[in-house]
Short mmCIF file of C-alpha atoms in Angstrom, two decimals:
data_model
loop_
_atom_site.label_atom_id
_atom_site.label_comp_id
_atom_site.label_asym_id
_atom_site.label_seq_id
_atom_site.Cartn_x
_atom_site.Cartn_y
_atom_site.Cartn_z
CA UNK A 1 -65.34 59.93 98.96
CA UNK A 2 -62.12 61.03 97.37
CA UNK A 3 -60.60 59.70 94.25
CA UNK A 4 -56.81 58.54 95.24
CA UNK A 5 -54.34 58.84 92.62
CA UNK A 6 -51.59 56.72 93.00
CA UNK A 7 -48.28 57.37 91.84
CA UNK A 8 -45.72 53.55 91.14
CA UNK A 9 -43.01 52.38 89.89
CA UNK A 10 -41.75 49.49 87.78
CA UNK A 11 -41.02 47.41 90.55
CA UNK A 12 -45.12 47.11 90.80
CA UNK A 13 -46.30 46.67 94.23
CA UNK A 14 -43.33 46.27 96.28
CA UNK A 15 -41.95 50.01 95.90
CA UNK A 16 -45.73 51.09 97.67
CA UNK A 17 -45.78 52.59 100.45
CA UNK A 18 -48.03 50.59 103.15
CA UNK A 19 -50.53 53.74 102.93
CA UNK A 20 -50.79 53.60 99.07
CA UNK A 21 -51.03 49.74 99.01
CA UNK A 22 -53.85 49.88 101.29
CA UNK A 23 -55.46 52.22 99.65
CA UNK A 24 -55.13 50.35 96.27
CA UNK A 25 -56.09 47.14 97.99
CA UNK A 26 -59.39 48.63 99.54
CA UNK A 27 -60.59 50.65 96.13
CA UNK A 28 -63.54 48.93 95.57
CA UNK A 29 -62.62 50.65 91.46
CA UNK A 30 -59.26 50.47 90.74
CA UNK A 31 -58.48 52.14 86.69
CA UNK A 32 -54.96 51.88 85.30
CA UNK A 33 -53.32 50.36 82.05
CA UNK A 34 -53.16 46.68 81.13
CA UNK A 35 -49.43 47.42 82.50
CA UNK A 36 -50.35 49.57 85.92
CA UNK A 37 -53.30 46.62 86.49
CA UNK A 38 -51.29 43.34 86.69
CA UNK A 39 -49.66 44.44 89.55
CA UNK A 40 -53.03 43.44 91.57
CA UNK A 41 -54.32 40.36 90.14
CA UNK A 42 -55.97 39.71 93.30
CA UNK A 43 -57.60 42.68 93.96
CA UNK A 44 -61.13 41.84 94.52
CA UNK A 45 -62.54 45.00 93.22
CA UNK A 46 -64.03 46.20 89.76
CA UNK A 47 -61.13 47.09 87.07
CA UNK A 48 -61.03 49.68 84.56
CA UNK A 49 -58.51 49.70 81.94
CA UNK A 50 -57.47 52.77 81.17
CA UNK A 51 -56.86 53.89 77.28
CA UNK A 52 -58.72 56.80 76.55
CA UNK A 53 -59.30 59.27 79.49
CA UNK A 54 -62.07 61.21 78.50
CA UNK A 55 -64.06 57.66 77.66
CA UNK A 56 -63.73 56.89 81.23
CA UNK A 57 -64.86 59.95 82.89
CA UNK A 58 -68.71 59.25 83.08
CA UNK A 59 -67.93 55.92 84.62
CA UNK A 60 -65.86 58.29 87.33
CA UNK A 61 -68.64 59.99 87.89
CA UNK A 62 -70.68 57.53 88.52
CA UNK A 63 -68.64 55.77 90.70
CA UNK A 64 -68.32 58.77 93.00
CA UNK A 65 -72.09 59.12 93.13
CA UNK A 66 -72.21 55.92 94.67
CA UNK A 67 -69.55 56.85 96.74
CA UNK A 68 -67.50 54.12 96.10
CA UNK A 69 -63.56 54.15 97.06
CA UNK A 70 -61.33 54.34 93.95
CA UNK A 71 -57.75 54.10 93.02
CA UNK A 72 -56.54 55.52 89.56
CA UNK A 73 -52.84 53.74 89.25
CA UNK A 74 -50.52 56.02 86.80
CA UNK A 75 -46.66 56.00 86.48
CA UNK A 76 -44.52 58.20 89.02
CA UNK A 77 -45.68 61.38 89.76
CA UNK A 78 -49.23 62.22 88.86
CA UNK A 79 -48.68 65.55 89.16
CA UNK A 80 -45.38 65.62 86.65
CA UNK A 81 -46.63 65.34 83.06
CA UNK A 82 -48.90 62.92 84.12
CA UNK A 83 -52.80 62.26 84.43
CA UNK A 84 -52.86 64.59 87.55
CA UNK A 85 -53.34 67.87 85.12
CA UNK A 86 -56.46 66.12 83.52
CA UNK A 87 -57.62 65.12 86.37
CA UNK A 88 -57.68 68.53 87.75
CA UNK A 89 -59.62 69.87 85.02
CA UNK A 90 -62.89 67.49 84.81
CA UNK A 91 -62.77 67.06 88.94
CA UNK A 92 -62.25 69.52 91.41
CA UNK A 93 -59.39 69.20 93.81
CA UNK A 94 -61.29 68.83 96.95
CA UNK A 95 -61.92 65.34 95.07
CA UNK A 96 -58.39 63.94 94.48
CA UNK A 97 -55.87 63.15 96.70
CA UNK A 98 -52.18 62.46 94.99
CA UNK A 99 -49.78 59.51 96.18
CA UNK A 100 -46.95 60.03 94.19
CA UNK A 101 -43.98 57.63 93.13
CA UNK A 102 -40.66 58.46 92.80
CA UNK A 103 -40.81 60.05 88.49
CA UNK A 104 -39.03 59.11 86.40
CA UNK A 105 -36.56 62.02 86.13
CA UNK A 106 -36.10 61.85 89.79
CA UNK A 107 -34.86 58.33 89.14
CA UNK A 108 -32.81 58.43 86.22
CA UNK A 109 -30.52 61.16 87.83
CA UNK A 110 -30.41 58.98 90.45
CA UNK A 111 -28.64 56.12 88.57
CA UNK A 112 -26.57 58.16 86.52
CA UNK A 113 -24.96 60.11 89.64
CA UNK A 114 -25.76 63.60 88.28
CA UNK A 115 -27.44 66.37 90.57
CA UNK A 116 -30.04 67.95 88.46
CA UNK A 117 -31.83 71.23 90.59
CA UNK A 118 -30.50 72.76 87.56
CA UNK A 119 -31.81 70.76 84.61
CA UNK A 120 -35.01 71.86 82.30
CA UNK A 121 -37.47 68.80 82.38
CA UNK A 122 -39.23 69.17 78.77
CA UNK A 123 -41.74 66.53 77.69
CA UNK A 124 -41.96 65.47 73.78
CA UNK A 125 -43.88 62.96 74.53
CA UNK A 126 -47.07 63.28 71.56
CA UNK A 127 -45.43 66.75 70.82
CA UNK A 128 -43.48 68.83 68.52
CA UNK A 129 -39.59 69.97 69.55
CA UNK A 130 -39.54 73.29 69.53
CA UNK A 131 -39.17 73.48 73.31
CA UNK A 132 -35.95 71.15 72.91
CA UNK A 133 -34.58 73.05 69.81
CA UNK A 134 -34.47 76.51 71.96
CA UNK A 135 -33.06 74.53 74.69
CA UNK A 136 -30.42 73.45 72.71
CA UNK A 137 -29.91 77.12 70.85
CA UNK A 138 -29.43 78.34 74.55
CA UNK A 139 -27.11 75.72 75.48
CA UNK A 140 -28.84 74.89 78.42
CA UNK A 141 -26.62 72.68 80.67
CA UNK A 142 -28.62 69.86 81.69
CA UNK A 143 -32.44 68.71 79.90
CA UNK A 144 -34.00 65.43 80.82
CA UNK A 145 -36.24 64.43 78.07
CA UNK A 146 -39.78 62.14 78.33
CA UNK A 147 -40.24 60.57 74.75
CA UNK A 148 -42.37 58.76 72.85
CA UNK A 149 -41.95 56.08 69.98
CA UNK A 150 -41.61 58.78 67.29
CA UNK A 151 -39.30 60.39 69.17
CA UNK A 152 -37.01 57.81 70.66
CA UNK A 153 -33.20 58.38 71.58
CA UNK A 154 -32.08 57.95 68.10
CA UNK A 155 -34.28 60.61 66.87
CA UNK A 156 -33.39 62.99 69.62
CA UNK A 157 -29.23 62.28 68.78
CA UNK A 158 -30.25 63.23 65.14
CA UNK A 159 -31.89 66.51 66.24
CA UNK A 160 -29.32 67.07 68.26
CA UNK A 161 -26.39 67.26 65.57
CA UNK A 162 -28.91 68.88 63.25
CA UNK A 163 -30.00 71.39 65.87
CA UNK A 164 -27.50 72.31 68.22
CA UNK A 165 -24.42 74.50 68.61
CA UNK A 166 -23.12 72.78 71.82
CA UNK A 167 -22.11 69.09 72.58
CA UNK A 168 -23.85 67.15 74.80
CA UNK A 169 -23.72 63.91 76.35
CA UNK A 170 -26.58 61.58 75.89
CA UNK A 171 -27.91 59.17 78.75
CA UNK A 172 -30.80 56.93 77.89
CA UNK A 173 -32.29 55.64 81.33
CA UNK A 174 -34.18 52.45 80.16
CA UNK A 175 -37.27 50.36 82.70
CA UNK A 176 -35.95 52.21 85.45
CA UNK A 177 -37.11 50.67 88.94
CA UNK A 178 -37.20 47.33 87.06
CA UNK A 179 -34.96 44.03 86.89
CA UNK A 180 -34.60 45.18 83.44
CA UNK A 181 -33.05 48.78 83.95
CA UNK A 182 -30.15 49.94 81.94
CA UNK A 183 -28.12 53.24 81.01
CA UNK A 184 -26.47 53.43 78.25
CA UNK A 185 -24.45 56.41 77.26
CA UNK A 186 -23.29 58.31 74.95
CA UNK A 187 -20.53 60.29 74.52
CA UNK A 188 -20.84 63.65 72.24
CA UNK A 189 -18.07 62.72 70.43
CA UNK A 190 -20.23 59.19 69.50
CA UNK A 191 -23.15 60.67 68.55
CA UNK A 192 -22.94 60.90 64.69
CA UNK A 193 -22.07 56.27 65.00
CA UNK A 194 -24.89 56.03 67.40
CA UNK A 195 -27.68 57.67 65.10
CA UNK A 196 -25.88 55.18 62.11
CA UNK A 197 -26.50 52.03 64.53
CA UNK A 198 -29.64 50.05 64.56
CA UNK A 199 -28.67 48.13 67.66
CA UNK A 200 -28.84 48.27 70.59
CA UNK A 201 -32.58 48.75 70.53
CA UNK A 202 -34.26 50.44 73.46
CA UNK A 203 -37.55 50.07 75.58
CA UNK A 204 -40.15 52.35 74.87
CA UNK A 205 -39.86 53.32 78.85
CA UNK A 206 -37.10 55.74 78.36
CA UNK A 207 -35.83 59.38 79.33
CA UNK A 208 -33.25 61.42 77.28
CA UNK A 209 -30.59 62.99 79.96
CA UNK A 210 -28.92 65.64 77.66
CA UNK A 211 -25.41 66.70 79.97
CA UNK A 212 -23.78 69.62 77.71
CA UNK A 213 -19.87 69.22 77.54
CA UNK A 214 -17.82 72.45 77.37
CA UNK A 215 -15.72 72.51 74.10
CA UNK A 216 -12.41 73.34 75.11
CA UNK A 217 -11.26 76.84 73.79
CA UNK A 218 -8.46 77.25 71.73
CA UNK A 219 -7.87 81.62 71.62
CA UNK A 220 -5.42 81.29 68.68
CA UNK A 221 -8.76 79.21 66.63
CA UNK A 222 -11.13 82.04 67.81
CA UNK A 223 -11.92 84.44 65.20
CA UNK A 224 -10.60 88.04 66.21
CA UNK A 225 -13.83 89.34 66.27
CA UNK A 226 -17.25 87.87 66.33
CA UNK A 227 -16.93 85.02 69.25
CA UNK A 228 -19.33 82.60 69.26
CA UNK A 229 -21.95 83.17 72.21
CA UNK A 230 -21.30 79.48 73.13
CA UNK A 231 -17.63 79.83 73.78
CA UNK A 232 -18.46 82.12 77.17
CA UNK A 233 -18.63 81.03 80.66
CA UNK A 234 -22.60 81.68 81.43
CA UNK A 235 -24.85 81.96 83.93
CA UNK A 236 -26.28 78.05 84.39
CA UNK A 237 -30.11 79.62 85.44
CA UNK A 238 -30.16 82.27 82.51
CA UNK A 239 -28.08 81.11 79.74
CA UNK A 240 -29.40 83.61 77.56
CA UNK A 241 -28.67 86.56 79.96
CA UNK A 242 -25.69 88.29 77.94
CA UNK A 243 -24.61 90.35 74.76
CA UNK A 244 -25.34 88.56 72.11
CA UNK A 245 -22.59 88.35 69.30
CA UNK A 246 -24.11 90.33 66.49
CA UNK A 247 -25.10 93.13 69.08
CA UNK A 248 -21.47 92.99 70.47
CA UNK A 249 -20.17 93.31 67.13
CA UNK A 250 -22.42 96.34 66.07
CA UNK A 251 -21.47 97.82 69.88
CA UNK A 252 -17.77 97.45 69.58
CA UNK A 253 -17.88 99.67 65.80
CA UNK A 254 -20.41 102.19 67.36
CA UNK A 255 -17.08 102.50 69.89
CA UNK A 256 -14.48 103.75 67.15
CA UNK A 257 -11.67 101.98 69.43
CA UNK A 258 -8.36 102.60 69.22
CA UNK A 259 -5.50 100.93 70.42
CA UNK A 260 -3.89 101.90 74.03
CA UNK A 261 -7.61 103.06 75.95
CA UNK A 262 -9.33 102.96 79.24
CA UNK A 263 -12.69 100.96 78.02
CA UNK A 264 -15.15 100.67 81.39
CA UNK A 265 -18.09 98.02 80.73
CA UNK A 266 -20.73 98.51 82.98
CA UNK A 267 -22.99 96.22 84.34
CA UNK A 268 -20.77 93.71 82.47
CA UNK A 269 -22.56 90.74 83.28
CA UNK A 270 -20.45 87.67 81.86
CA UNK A 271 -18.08 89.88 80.34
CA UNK A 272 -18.51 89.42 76.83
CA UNK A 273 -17.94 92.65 75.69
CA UNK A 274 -15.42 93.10 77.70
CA UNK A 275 -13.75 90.05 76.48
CA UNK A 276 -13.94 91.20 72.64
CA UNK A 277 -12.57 94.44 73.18
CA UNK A 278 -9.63 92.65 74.87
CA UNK A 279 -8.74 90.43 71.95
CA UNK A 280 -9.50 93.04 69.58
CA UNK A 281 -7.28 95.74 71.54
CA UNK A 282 -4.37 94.34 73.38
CA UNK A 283 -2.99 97.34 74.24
CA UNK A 284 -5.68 98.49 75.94
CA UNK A 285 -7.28 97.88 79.85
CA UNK A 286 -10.98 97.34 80.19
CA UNK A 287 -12.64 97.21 83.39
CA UNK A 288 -15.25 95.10 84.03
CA UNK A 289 -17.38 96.52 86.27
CA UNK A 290 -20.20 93.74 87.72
CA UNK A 291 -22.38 93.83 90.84
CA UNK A 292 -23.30 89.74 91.25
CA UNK A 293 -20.80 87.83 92.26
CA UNK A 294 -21.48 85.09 89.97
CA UNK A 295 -20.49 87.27 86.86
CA UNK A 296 -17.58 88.27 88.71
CA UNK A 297 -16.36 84.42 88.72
CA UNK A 298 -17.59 84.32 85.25
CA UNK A 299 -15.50 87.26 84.01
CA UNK A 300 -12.73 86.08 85.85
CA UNK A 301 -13.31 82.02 84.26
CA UNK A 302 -13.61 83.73 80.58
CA UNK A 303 -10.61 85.66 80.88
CA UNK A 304 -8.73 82.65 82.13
CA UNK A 305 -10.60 80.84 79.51
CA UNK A 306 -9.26 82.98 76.19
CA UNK A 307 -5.97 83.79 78.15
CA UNK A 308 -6.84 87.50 78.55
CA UNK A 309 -4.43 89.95 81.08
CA UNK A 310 -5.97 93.12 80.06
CA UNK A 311 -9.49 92.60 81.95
CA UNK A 312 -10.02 93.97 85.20
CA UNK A 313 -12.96 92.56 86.98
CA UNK A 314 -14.99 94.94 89.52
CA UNK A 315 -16.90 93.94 92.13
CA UNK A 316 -19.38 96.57 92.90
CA UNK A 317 -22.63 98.64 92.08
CA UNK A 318 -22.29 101.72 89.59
CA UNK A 319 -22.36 104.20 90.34
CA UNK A 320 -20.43 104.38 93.38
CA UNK A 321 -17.86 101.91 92.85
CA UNK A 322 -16.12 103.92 89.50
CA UNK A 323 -14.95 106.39 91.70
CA UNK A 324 -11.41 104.88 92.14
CA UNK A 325 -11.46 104.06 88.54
CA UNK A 326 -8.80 105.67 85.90
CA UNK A 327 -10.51 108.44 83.53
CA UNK A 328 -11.89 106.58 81.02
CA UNK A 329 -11.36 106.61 77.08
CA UNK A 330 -14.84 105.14 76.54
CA UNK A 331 -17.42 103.45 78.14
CA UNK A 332 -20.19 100.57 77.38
CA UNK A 333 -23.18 100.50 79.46
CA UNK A 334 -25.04 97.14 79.31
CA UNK A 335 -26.66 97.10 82.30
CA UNK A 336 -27.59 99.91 84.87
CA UNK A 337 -29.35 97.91 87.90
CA UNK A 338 -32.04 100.90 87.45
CA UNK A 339 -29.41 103.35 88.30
CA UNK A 340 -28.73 104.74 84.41
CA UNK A 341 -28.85 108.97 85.24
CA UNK A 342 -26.90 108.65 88.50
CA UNK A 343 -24.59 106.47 86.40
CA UNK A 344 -24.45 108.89 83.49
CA UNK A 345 -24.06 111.68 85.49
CA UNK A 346 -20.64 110.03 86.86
CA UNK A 347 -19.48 109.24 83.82
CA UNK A 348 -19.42 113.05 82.63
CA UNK A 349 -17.06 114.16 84.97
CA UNK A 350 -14.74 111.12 84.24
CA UNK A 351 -14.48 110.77 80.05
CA UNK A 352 -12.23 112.62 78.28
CA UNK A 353 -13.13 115.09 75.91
CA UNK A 354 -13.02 112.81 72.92
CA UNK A 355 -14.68 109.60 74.48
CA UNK A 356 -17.44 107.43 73.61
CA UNK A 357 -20.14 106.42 75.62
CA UNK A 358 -22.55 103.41 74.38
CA UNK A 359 -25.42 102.26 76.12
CA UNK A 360 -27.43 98.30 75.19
CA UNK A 361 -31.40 99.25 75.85
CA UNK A 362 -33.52 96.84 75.92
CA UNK A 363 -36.96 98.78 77.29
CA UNK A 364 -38.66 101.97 75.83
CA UNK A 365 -38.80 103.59 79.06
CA UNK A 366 -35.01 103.28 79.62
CA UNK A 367 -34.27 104.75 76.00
CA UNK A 368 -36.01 107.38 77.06
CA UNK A 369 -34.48 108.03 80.11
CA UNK A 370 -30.87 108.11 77.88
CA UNK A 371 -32.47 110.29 75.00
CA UNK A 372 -33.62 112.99 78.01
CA UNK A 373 -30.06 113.27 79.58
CA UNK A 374 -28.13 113.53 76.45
CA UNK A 375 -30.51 115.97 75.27
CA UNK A 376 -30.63 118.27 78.59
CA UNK A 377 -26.84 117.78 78.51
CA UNK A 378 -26.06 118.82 75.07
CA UNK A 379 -24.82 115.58 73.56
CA UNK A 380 -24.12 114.63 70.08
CA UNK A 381 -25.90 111.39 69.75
CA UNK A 382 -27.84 108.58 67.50
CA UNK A 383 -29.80 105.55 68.07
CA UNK A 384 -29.58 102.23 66.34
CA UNK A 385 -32.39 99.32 66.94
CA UNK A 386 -31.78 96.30 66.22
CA UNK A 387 -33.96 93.36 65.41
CA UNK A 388 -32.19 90.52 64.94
CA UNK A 389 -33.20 86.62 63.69
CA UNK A 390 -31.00 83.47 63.32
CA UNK A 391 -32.16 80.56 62.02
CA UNK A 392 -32.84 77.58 63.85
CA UNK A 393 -33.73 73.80 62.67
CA UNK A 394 -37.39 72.82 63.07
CA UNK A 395 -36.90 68.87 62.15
CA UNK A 396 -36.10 68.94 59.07
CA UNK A 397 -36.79 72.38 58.06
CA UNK A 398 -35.62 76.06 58.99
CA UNK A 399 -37.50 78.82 60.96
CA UNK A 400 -36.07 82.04 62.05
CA UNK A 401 -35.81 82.53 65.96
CA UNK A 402 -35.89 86.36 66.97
CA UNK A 403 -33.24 87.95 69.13
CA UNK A 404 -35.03 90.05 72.03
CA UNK A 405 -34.80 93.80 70.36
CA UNK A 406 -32.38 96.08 71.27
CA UNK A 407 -31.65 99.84 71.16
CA UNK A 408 -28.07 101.13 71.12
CA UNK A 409 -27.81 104.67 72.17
CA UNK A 410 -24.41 106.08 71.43
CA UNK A 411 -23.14 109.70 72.28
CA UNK A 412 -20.10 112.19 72.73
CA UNK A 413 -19.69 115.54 74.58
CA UNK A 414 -19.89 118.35 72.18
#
């Protein structure tokens, strides 16, 4: 005899399927809270309340030895922050069988109209918020939020201004599935009056939706150099995936630009390098050489973003697409696709005599790889690493948050 685990809703009984209500009605143990319970006050059965897990587990047990039918009732998914995962580790799985509800993620995107295969699903729920605080240092797009009575919507809005570069949107999904349901929300504009507010106050069956909203970009308010990360177009999957600013900055000295050059960036990703030398040097054309075409659009939507004419977007894989390129005056490598000799060995024959190569390295095996060919091709070169912290909020205190290292390799032909 299995144990069923039975995913439901605040609409009790009614939003069961016919299977699961059977199954419920026929446990001859059914265990759930004082909540999850009332929704059978005829079953005929033995009840368990359920407040401490690991109290209940040698009743389980014995249960099961006398192969009786049970029903453990939980909230939505079992299997989605839920009593599933505990389950799983005192019980083997050939002794469980899931049934779950709709969760409650699933159903507060549902009422607030948003599609969310791209949102992070992070649980403070009895836990600290460093996984929300990273979230929010990344800028992640969409994060739906299971809290708990220390950390109810009010708290998250005050972590929020306290720990975030971006604006977001906040949607508090309140009893959803019940008569009672409600969403409320707030715009990031609102935030600062909403943590001031003592009322309205909310159930204690809520999820956070954080929605970020794109500050609009005003180029002339920009400083010249040194844009913040958050101002770029990035990819929604890997937020993180780009030049960071205080690496760009570093690259575009190591550089020694001057005014009126052919800059290539390859493997330019969203084009933030690109983009600074563009500001920095009007005068001069940078291609932007990318192989997805999702950094193409986002090159092309951050150079319509900062009103930038001087960036050429290329859609191809180095090195073979450069060869219709003009000579360059220097080149940035940030990204090779495993293709860095072939790639150096093009860019030889087309850099003038005074250019500038720099290459972003983020693996000892690829430094390598550069050290060998400027070495075997009698270089002039030097290597910076850099290892780079920013601080980041932690409540009401402040941690550092390391950068991923990274080794600039920067050479000239002798």
């Amino acid at each position: 005899m299995a144990i069923d685990v039975v995913g439901i809703g605040l609409d009790g009984i009614r939003g069961l399927t016919e299977k699961t209500r059977e199954l419920v009605t026929k446990a001859e143990l059914i265990v759930g809270s004082q909540r999850h319970l009332s929704y059978f006050p005829e079953h005929k059965g033995n009840k368990l309340l359920l407040t401490d897990f690991r109290a209940i587990i040698p009743q389980l047990r014995e249960a099961l030895r006398q192969n009786q039918a049970i029903a453990i009732i939980v909230s939505g998914d079992p299997l989605f922050f839920g009593l599933g995962r505990l389950l799983l580790t005192e019980f083997s799985s050939e002794l469980l069988e899931f049934h779950p509800h709709l969760s409650s993620v699933q159903l507060a995107f549902s009422k607030i109209k948003i599609p969310w295969q791209d949102a992070q699903l992070i649980s403070v729920h009895g836990r600290n918020l460093d996984e929300l605080t990273l979230a929010l240092q990344r800028g992640v797009s969409k994060i739906a939020l299971l809290t708990d009575q220390r950390h109810h919507p009010r708290a998250i809005a005050r972590h929020l201004k306290v720990g975030s570069p971006n604006r977001y949107d906040l949607w508090i999904c309140e009893n959803l599935g019940d008569t009672q349901e409600r969403m409320t929300q707030i715009d990031a504009d609102q935030v600062w009056s909403f943590i001031e507010q003592t009322f309205p106050e909310f159930s204690t069956l809520n999820v956070v939706i954080l929605i970020r909203q794109d500050t609009p970009v005003v180029p002339e308010k920009l400083p010249l150099l040194g844009i913040p990360d958050e101002v770029f177009c990035r990819f929604s999957d890997r937020p993180g995936l780009m030049t960071k600013k205080e690496i760009r900055l570093l690259i575009l000295g190591e550089l020694a630009l001057q005014p009126g050059q052919i800059v290539w960036d390859i493997g330019a990703g969203t084009g933030s390098v690109s983009v600074e030398i563009a500001r920095l040097s009007p005068t001069s054309q940078i291609y932007a050489i990318e192989k997805t075409a999702m950094g193409i659009s986002l090159i092309e939507q951050n150079c319509q973003r900062l009103q930038l004419t001087n960036i050429i977007p290329v859609y191809g894989q180095a090195p073979d697409i450069l060869v219709d390129l003009p000579q360059s005056d220097r080149i940035f490598i940030g990204g090779s696709g495993g293709n860095l000799i072939s790639i150096l060995d093009f860019c030889q024959t087309r850099l003038r005599k005074d250019g500038v190569i720099a290459i972003a390295l983020a693996t000892i095996e690829h430094v390598h790889l550069g050290l060998t060919w400027f070495k075997e091709h009698h270089w002039n070169y030097n290597l910076l690493q850099l290892q780079i912290s920013r601080s980041v909020a932690v409540g009401e205190l402040t941690r550092f948050q390391p950068l991923n290292p990274v080794t600039v390799l920067v050479a000239s032909p002798k």
